[in-house]
Coordinates of C-alpha atoms in Angstrom, one line a residue:
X1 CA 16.1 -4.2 -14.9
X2 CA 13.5 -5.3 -12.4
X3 CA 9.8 -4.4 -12.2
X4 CA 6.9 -6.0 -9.7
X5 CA 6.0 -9.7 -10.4
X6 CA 2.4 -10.2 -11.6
X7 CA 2.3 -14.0 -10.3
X8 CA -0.4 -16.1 -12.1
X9 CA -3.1 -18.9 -10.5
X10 CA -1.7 -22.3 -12.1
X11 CA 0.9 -23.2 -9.5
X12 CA -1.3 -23.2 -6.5
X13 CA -5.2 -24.7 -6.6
X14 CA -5.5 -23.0 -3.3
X15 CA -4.8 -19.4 -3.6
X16 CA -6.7 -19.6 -7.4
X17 CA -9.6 -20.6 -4.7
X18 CA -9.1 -18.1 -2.2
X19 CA -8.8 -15.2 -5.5
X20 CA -12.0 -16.8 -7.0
X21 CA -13.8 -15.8 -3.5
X22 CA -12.6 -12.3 -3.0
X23 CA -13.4 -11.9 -7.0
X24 CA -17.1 -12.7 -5.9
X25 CA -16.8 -11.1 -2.7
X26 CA -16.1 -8.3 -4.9
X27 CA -19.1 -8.5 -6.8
X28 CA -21.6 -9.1 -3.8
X29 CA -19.7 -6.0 -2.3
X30 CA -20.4 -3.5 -5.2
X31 CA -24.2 -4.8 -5.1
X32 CA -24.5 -3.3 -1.7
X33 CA -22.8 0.0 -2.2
X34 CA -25.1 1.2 1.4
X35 CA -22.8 -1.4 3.2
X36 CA -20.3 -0.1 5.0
X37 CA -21.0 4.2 4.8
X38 CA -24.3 5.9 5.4
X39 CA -23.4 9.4 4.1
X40 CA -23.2 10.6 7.7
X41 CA -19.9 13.1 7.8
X42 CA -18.2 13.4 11.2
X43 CA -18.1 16.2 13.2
X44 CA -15.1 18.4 12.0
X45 CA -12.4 18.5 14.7
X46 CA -12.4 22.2 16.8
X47 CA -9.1 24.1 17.9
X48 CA -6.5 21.7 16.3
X49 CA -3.2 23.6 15.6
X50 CA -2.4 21.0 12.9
X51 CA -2.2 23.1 9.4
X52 CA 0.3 21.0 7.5
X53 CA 0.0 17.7 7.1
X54 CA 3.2 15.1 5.5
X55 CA 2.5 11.6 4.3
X56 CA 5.5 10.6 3.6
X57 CA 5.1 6.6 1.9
X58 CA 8.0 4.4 1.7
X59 CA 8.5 1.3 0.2
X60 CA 8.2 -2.6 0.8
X61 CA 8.8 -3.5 4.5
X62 CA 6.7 -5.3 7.1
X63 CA 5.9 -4.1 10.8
X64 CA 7.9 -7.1 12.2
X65 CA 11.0 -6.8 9.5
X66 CA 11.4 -3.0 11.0
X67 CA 9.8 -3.0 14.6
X68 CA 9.5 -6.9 15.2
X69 CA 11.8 -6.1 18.3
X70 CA 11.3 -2.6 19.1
X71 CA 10.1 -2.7 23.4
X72 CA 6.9 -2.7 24.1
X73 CA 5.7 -2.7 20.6
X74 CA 3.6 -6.1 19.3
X75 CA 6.5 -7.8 17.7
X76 CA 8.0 -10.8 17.1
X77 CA 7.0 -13.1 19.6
X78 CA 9.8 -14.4 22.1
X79 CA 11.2 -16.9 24.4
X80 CA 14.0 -16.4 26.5
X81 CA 15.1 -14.1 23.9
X82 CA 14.6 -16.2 20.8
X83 CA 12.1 -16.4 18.5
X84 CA 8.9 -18.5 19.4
X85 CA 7.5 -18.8 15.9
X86 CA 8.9 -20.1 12.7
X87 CA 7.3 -20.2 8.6
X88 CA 8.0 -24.0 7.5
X89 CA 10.8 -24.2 4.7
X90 CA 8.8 -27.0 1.8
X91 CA 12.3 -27.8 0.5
X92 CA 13.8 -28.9 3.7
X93 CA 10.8 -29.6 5.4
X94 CA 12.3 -27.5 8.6
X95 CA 10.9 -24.2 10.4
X96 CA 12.7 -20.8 9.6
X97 CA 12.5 -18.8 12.5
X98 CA 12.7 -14.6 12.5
X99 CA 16.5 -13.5 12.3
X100 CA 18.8 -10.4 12.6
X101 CA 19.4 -9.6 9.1
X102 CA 22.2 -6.4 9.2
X103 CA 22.9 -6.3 5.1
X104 CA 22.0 -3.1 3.5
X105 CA 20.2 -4.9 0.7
X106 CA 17.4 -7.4 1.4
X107 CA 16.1 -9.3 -1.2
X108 CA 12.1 -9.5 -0.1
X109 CA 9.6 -12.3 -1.7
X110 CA 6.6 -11.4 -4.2
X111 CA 4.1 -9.5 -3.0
X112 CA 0.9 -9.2 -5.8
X113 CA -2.1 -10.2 -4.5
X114 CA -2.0 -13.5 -4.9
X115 CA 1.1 -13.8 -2.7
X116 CA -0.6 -11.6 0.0
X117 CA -3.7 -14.2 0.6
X118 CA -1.1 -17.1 0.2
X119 CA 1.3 -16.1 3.1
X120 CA -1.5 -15.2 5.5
X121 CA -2.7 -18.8 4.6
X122 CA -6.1 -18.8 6.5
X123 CA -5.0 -17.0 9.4
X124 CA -1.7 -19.0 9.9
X125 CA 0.4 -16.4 8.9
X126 CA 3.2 -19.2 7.9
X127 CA 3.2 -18.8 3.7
X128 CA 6.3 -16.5 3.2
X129 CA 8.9 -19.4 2.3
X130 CA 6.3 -21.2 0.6
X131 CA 5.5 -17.8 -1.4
X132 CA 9.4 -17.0 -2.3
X133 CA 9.8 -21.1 -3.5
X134 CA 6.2 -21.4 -5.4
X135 CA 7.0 -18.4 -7.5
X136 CA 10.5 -19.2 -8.0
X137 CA 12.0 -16.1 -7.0
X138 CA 12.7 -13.3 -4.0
X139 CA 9.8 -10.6 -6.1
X140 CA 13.0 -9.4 -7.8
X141 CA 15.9 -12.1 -8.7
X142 CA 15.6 -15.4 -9.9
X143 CA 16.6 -18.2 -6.9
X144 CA 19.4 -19.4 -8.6
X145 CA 21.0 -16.3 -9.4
X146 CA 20.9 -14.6 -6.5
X147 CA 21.7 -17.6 -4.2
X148 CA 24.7 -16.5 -2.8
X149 CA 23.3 -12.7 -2.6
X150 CA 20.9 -13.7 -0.4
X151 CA 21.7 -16.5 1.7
X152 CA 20.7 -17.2 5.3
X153 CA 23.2 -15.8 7.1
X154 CA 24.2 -19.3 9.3
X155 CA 22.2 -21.7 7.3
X156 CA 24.2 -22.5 4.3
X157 CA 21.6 -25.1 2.9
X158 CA 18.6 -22.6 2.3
X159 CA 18.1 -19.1 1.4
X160 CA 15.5 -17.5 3.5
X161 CA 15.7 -13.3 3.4
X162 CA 12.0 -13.0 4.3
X163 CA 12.2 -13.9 7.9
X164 CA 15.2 -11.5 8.5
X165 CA 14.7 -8.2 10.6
X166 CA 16.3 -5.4 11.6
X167 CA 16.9 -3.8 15.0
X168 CA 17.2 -0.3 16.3
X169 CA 20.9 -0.5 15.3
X170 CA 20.5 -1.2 11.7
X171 CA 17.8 2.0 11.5
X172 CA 18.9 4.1 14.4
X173 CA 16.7 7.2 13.2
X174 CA 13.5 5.4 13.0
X175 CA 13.6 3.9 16.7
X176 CA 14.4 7.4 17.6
X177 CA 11.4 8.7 16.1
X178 CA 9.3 6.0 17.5
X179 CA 10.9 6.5 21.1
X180 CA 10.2 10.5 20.9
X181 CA 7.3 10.5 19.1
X182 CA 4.6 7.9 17.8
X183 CA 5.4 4.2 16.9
X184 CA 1.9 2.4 15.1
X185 CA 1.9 -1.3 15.8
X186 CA -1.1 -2.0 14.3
X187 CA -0.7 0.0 10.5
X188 CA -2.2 -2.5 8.2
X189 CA -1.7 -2.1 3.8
X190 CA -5.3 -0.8 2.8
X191 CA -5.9 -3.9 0.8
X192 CA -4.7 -7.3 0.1
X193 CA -2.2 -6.4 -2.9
X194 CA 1.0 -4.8 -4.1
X195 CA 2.8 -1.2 -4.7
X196 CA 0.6 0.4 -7.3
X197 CA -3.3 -0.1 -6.3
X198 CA -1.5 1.1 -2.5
X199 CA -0.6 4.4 -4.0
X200 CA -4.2 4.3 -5.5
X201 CA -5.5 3.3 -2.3
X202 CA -3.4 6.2 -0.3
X203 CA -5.1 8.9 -2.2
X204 CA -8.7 7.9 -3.1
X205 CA -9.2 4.9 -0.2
X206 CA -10.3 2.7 -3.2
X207 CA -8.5 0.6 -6.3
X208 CA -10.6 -0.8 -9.3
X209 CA -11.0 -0.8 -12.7
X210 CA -13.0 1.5 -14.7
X211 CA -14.5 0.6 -18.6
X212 CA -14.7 4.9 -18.9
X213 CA -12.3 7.3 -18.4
X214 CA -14.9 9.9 -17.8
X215 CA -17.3 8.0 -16.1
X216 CA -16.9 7.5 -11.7
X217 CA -20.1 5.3 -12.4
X218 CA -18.3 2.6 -14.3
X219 CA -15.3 1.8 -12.2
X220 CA -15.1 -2.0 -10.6
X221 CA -13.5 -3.2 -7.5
X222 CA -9.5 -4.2 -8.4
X223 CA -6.9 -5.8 -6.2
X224 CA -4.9 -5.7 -9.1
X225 CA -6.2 -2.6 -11.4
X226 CA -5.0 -1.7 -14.8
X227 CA -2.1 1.0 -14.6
X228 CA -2.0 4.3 -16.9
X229 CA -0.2 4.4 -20.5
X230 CA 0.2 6.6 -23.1
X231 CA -3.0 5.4 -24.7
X232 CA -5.3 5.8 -21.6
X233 CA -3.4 8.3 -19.0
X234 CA -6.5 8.8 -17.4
X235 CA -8.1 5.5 -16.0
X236 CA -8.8 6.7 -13.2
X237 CA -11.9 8.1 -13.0
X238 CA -13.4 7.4 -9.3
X239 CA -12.7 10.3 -6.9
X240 CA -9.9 10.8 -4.9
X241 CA -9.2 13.1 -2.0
X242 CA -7.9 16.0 -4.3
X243 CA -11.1 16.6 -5.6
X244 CA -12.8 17.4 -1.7
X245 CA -9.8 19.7 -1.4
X246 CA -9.7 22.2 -4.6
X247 CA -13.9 22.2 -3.9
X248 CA -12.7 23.4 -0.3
X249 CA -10.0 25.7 -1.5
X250 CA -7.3 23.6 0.5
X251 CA -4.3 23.6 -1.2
X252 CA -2.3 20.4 -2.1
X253 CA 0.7 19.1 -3.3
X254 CA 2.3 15.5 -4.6
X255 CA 6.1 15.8 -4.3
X256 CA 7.9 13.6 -6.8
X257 CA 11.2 12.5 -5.3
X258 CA 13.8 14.1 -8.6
X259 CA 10.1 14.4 -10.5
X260 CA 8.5 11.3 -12.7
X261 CA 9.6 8.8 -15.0
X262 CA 7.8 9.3 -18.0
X263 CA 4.6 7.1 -19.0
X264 CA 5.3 4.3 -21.1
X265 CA 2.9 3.2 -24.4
X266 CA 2.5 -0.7 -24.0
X267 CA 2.2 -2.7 -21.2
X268 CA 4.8 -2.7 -18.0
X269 CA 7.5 -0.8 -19.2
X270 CA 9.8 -1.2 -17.0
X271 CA 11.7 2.5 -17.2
X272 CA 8.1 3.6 -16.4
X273 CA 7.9 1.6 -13.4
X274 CA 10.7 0.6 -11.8
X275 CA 14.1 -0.2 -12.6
X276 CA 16.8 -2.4 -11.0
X277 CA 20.4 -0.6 -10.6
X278 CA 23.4 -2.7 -11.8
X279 CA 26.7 -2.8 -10.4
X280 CA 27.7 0.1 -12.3
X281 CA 25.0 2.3 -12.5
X282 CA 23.9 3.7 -8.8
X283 CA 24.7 7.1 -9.5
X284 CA 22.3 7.5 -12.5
X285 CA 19.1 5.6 -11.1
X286 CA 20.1 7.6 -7.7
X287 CA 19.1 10.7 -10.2
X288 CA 16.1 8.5 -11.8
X289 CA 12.3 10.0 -11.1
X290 CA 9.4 8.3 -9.4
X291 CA 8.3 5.5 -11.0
X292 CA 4.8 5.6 -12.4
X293 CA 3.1 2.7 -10.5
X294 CA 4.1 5.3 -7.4
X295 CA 3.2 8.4 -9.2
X296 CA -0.7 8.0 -9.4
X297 CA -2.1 11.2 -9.0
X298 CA -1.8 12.1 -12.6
X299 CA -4.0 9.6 -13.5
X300 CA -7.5 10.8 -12.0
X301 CA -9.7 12.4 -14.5
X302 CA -11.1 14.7 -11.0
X303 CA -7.7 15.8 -11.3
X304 CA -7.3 17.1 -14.8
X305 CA -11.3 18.0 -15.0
X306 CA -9.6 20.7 -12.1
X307 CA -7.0 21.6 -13.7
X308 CA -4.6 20.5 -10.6
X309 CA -1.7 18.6 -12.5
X310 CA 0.9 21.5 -11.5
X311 CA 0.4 20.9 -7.9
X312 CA 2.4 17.3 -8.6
X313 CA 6.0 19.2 -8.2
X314 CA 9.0 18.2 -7.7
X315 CA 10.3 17.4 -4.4
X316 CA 12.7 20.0 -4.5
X317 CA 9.7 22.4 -4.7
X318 CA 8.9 20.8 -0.7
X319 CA 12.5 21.7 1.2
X320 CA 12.2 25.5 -0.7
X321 CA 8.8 25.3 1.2
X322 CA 9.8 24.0 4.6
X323 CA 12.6 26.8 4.1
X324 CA 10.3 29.4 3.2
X325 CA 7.1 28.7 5.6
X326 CA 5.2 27.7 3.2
X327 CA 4.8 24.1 2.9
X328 CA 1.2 23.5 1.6
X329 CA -1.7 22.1 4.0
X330 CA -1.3 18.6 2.9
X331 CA 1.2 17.0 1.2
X332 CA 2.2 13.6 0.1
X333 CA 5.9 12.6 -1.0
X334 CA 6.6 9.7 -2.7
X335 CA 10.2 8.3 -3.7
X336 CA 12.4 7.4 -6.4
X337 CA 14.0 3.8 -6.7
X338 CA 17.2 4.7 -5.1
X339 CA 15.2 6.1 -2.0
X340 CA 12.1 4.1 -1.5
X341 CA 13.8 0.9 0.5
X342 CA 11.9 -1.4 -1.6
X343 CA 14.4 -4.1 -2.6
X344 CA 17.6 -3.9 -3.8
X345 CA 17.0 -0.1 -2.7
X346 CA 19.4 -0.3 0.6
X347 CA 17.7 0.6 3.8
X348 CA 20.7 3.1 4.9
X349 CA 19.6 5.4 1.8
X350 CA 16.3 5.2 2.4
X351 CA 16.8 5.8 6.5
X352 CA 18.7 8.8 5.3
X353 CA 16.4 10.3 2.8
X354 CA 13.4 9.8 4.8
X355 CA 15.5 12.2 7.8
X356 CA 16.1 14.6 5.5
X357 CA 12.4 15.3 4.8
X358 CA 11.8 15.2 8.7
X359 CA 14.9 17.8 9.8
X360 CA 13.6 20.0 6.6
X361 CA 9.8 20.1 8.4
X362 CA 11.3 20.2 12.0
X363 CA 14.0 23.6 11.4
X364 CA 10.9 25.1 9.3
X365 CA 8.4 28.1 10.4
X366 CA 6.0 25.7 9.9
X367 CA 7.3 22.8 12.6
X368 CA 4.9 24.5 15.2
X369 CA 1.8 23.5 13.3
X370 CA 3.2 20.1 11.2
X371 CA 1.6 16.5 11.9
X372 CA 4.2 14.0 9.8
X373 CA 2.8 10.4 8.9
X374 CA 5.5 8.0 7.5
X375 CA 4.8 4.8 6.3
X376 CA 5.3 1.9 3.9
X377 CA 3.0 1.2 1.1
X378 CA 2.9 -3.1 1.3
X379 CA 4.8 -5.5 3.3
X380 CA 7.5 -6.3 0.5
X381 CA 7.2 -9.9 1.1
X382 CA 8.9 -9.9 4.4
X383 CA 8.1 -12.1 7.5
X384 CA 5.0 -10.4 9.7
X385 CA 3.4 -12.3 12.2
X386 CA 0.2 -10.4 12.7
X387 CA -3.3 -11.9 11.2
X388 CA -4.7 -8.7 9.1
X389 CA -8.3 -7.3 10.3
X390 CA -10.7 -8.1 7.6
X391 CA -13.1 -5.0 6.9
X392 CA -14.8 -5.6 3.8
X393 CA -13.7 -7.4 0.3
X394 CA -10.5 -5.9 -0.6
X395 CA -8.5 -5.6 3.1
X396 CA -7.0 -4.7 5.4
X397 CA -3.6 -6.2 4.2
X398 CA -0.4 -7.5 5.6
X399 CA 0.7 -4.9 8.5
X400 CA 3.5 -2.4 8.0
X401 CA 5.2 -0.2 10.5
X402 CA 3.7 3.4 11.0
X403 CA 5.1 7.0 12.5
X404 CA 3.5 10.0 14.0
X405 CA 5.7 12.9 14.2
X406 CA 4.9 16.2 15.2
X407 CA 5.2 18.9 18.5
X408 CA 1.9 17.4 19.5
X409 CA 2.5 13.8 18.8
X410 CA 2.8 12.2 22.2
X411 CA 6.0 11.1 23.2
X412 CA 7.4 7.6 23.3
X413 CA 3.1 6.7 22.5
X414 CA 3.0 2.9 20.8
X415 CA -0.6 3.5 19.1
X416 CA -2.8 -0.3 19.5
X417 CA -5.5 1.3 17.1
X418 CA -6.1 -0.7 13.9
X419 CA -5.3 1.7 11.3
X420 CA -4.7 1.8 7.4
X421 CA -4.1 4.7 5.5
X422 CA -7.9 5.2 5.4
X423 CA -7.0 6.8 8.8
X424 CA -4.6 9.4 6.9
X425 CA -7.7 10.5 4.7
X426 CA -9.9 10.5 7.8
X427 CA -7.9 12.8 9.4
X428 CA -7.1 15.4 6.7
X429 CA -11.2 15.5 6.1
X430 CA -11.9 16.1 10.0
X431 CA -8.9 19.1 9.8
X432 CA -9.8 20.8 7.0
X433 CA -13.1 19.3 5.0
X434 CA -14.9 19.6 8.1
X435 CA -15.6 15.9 8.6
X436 CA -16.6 15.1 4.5
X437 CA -16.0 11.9 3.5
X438 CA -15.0 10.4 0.0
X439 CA -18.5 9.2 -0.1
X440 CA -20.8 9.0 -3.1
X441 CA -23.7 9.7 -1.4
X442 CA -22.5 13.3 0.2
X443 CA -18.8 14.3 -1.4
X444 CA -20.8 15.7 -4.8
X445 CA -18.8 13.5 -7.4
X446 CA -20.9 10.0 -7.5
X447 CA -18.8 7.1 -8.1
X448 CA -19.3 3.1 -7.6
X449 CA -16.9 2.5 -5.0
X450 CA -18.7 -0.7 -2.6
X451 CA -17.4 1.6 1.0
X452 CA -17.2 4.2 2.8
X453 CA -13.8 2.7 4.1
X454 CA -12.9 6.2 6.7
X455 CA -15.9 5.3 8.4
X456 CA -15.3 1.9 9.1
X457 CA -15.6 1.4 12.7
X458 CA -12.4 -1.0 13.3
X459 CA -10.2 1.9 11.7
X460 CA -8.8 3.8 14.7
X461 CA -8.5 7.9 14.7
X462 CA -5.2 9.3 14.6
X463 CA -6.3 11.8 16.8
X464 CA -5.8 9.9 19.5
X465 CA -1.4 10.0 19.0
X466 CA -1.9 13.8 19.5
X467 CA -2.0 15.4 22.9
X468 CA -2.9 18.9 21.7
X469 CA -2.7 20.4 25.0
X470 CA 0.9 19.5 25.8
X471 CA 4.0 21.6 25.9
X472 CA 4.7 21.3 21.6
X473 CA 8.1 19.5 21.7
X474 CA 11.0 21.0 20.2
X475 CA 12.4 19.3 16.8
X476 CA 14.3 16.4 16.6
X477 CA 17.1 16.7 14.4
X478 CA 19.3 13.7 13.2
X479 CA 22.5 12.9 11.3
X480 CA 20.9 12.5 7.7
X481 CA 23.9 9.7 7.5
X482 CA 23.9 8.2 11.5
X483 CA 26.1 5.4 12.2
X484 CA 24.6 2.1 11.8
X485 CA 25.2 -1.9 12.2
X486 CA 24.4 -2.3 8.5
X487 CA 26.8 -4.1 6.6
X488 CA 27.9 -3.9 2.8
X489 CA 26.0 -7.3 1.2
X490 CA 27.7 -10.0 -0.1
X491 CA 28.9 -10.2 -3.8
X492 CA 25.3 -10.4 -5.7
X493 CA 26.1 -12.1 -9.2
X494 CA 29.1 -13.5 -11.4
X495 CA 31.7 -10.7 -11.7
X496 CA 30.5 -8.2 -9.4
X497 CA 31.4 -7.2 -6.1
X498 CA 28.4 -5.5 -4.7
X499 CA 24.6 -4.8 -6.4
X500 CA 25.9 -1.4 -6.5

């Protein structure tokens, strides 16, 4: 079994320093709830032919793990080929520099909040060994078990999987998406934290804490909220997107990859958050649903007070859709364990899963009016060498990669922007809420959230990877199972001969 590390202040003075400051950050920040939004809506956008939109939100990888040496992109930096920058190793006292990682599996380093404001390390960008050692494991597998799974691949002495990448060989379909369509270089996590408060974060541009379930008023600022049980499935009360769309009559839907996992009574669960597949077991957890740390939706009160929990579906519900012509106007889709990529997940499964979502949009009635948005929900703990934008108490956090897919996407377009996945919401209110914002002041469900994050100004517009007046390009399709340069991983534990 495996779930996310919760990592504690005690083995670091600094980072319990740096957590003490956001924490009153936080509380200066909900004092001034005028800061950053003045209840101003944008101008809805005129004459776009965009009337589905796909988030489609992976798991656990970095911008530079995926895209660190994708051309043109802002990736790893380079030197006569080689790697001009390096994370120092505490044990060995050397520097790790970025290398080509090609195993299927990668092991990844904690990634709470705690390790997110530690590897960043004031700007240095040089805490990701230093994050993997102080907590004593790779965010999933205890060092000295899984030693030999995931050992440098020519430095015997150390383990190091966090500064490993992959190249356009590895994940074949990807780079072909960024080279026909959009590749985003500057996607950034919404806030300094981990999985769950990122799904919060994707759907409501805010994670906290709230003392009543049926109160938006009484909800806190969280980088590491409370999740949903059995005894409170609703602690969600501040209001998400959902709630500006069934006012609007805009339908929506939150495809659950082979449904959800069941909540759990108690705290962390682990079959009702994530699971870890043994050697002998891939076929069942291939079959497992979405765990509930990435099933959130269920847990806003807007969305029960709306009565809106049977537009969470199954994902199956979504390719009878792109089949039909009939895929809703937004959509999110979030994966199982097997799927998501987030470690020991293999990146081959989640390459192929992802494509199969894509050709299912791209050979559907609807491709001619489709904008698809893929991207990873936190870093995962691997190696990025970008400093995060800071915007306001909570983010931006550590950059992963982002993708723009759609006949009006411009083609082979590396977007610069600063974006989060405030830029998602911002763009599904300016195509069909006619600019609204999830903003207290104007979106007719007050809560306490500090922001208006969508209209920050150093979040870019995504209108700007869109060249509406071009000839639509045609769809894409690709091998659901292409030929790669992955390779099978080494044996992973006493007895075994793969993690699978």
């Amino acid at each position: 079994m495996m779930k996310e590390q919760v990592y504690r202040c005690g083995w670091r003075m600094g980072v319990c320093a740096s957590l003490a400051l956001v924490a009153g950050l936080l509380m200066v920040s909900a004092l001034r709830a005028e800061a950053a939004g003045k209840g101003k809506a944008a101008p809805a956008m005129k004459n776009i032919p965009i009337k589905h939109v796909i988030i489609i939100f992976q798991e656990n990888r970095s911008f530079d793990s995926y895209f660190g040496t994708y051309p043109g992109a802002d990736g790893i930096p380079m030197r006569n080929g080689v790697p001009a920058v390096c994370n120092p190793d505490p044990k060995t006292g050397e520097c790790v520099k970025p290398y080509l990682d090609h195993n299927d599996v990668n092991c990844g380093g904690p990634h709470a909040s705690e390790a997110s404001l530690g590897v960043v390390e004031n700007g240095k960008m040089d805490g990701f060994i230093r994050e993997v050692q102080a907590a004593g494991s790779f965010g999933l597998y205890p060092l000295a078990w899984s030693h030999d799974y995931c050992k440098h691949p020519t430095d015997p002495k150390e383990s190091d999987p966090v500064m490993g990448y992959h190249n356009g060989g590895d994940i074949p379909n990807y780079w072909a998406y960024a080279k026909h369509f959009v590749l985003q270089d500057q996607m950034f996590e919404g806030l300094h934290s981990w999985s769950f408060p990122s799904h919060l974060w994707l759907v409501s541009a805010w994670s906290a804490n709230c003392r009543q379930s049926n109160n938006p008023m009484s909800c806190v600022s969280a980088l590491m909220p409370r999740d949903r049980t059995l005894k409170n499935p609703k602690p969600f009360s501040w209001t998400d997107i959902t709630y500006l769309l069934y006012k609007a009559h805009v339908r929506w839907v939150y495809y659950l990859d082979h449904g959800p996992v069941p909540t759990q009574s108690g705290r962390r669960k682990t079959a009702g958050h994530f699971r870890m597949p043994s050697a002998h077991s891939s076929e069942q957890y291939a079959d497992s649903g979405v765990p509930v740390i990435w099933n959130v939706l269920p847990g806003f009160t807007d969305v029960h007070q709306d009565k809106q929990l049977a537009d969470i579906e199954d994902l199956s519900r979504y390719f009878e859709a792109a089949k039909d012509g009939t895929l809703p106007p937004v959509c999110w889709i979030s994966p199982n364990g097997w799927d998501s990529e987030h470690p020991p997940a293999k990146v081959s499964v989640g390459q192929s899963y992802v494509t199969k979502i894509v050709n299912a949009a791209m050979q559907s009635p609807d491709w001619k009016s489709t904008a698809i948005f893929i991207t990873w929900d936190d870093w995962g703990g691997f190696y990025d060498h970008v400093v995060p934008p800071r915007t306001d108490s909570m983010g931006l956090g550590i950059r992963v990669p982002g993708l723009v897919i759609s006949p009006y996407a411009k083609r082979g377009y590396i977007d610069h922007q600063v974006l989060s996945p405030d830029a998602y919401l911002k763009f599904i209110e300016d195509v069909f809420l006619n600019g609204q914002r999830l903003n207290p002041k104007t979106d007719g469900r007050p809560d306490s959230r500090p922001f208006v994050r969508e209209d920050n100004p150093i979040i870019g517009n995504l209108m700007k990877d869109f060249d509406f007046s071009q000839t639509p390009q045609p769809p894409l399709v690709l091998p659901v199972h292409p030929k790669t340069t992955l390779v099978e991983n080494p044996p992973c534990g006493p007895g075994q001969s793969s993690c699978y």
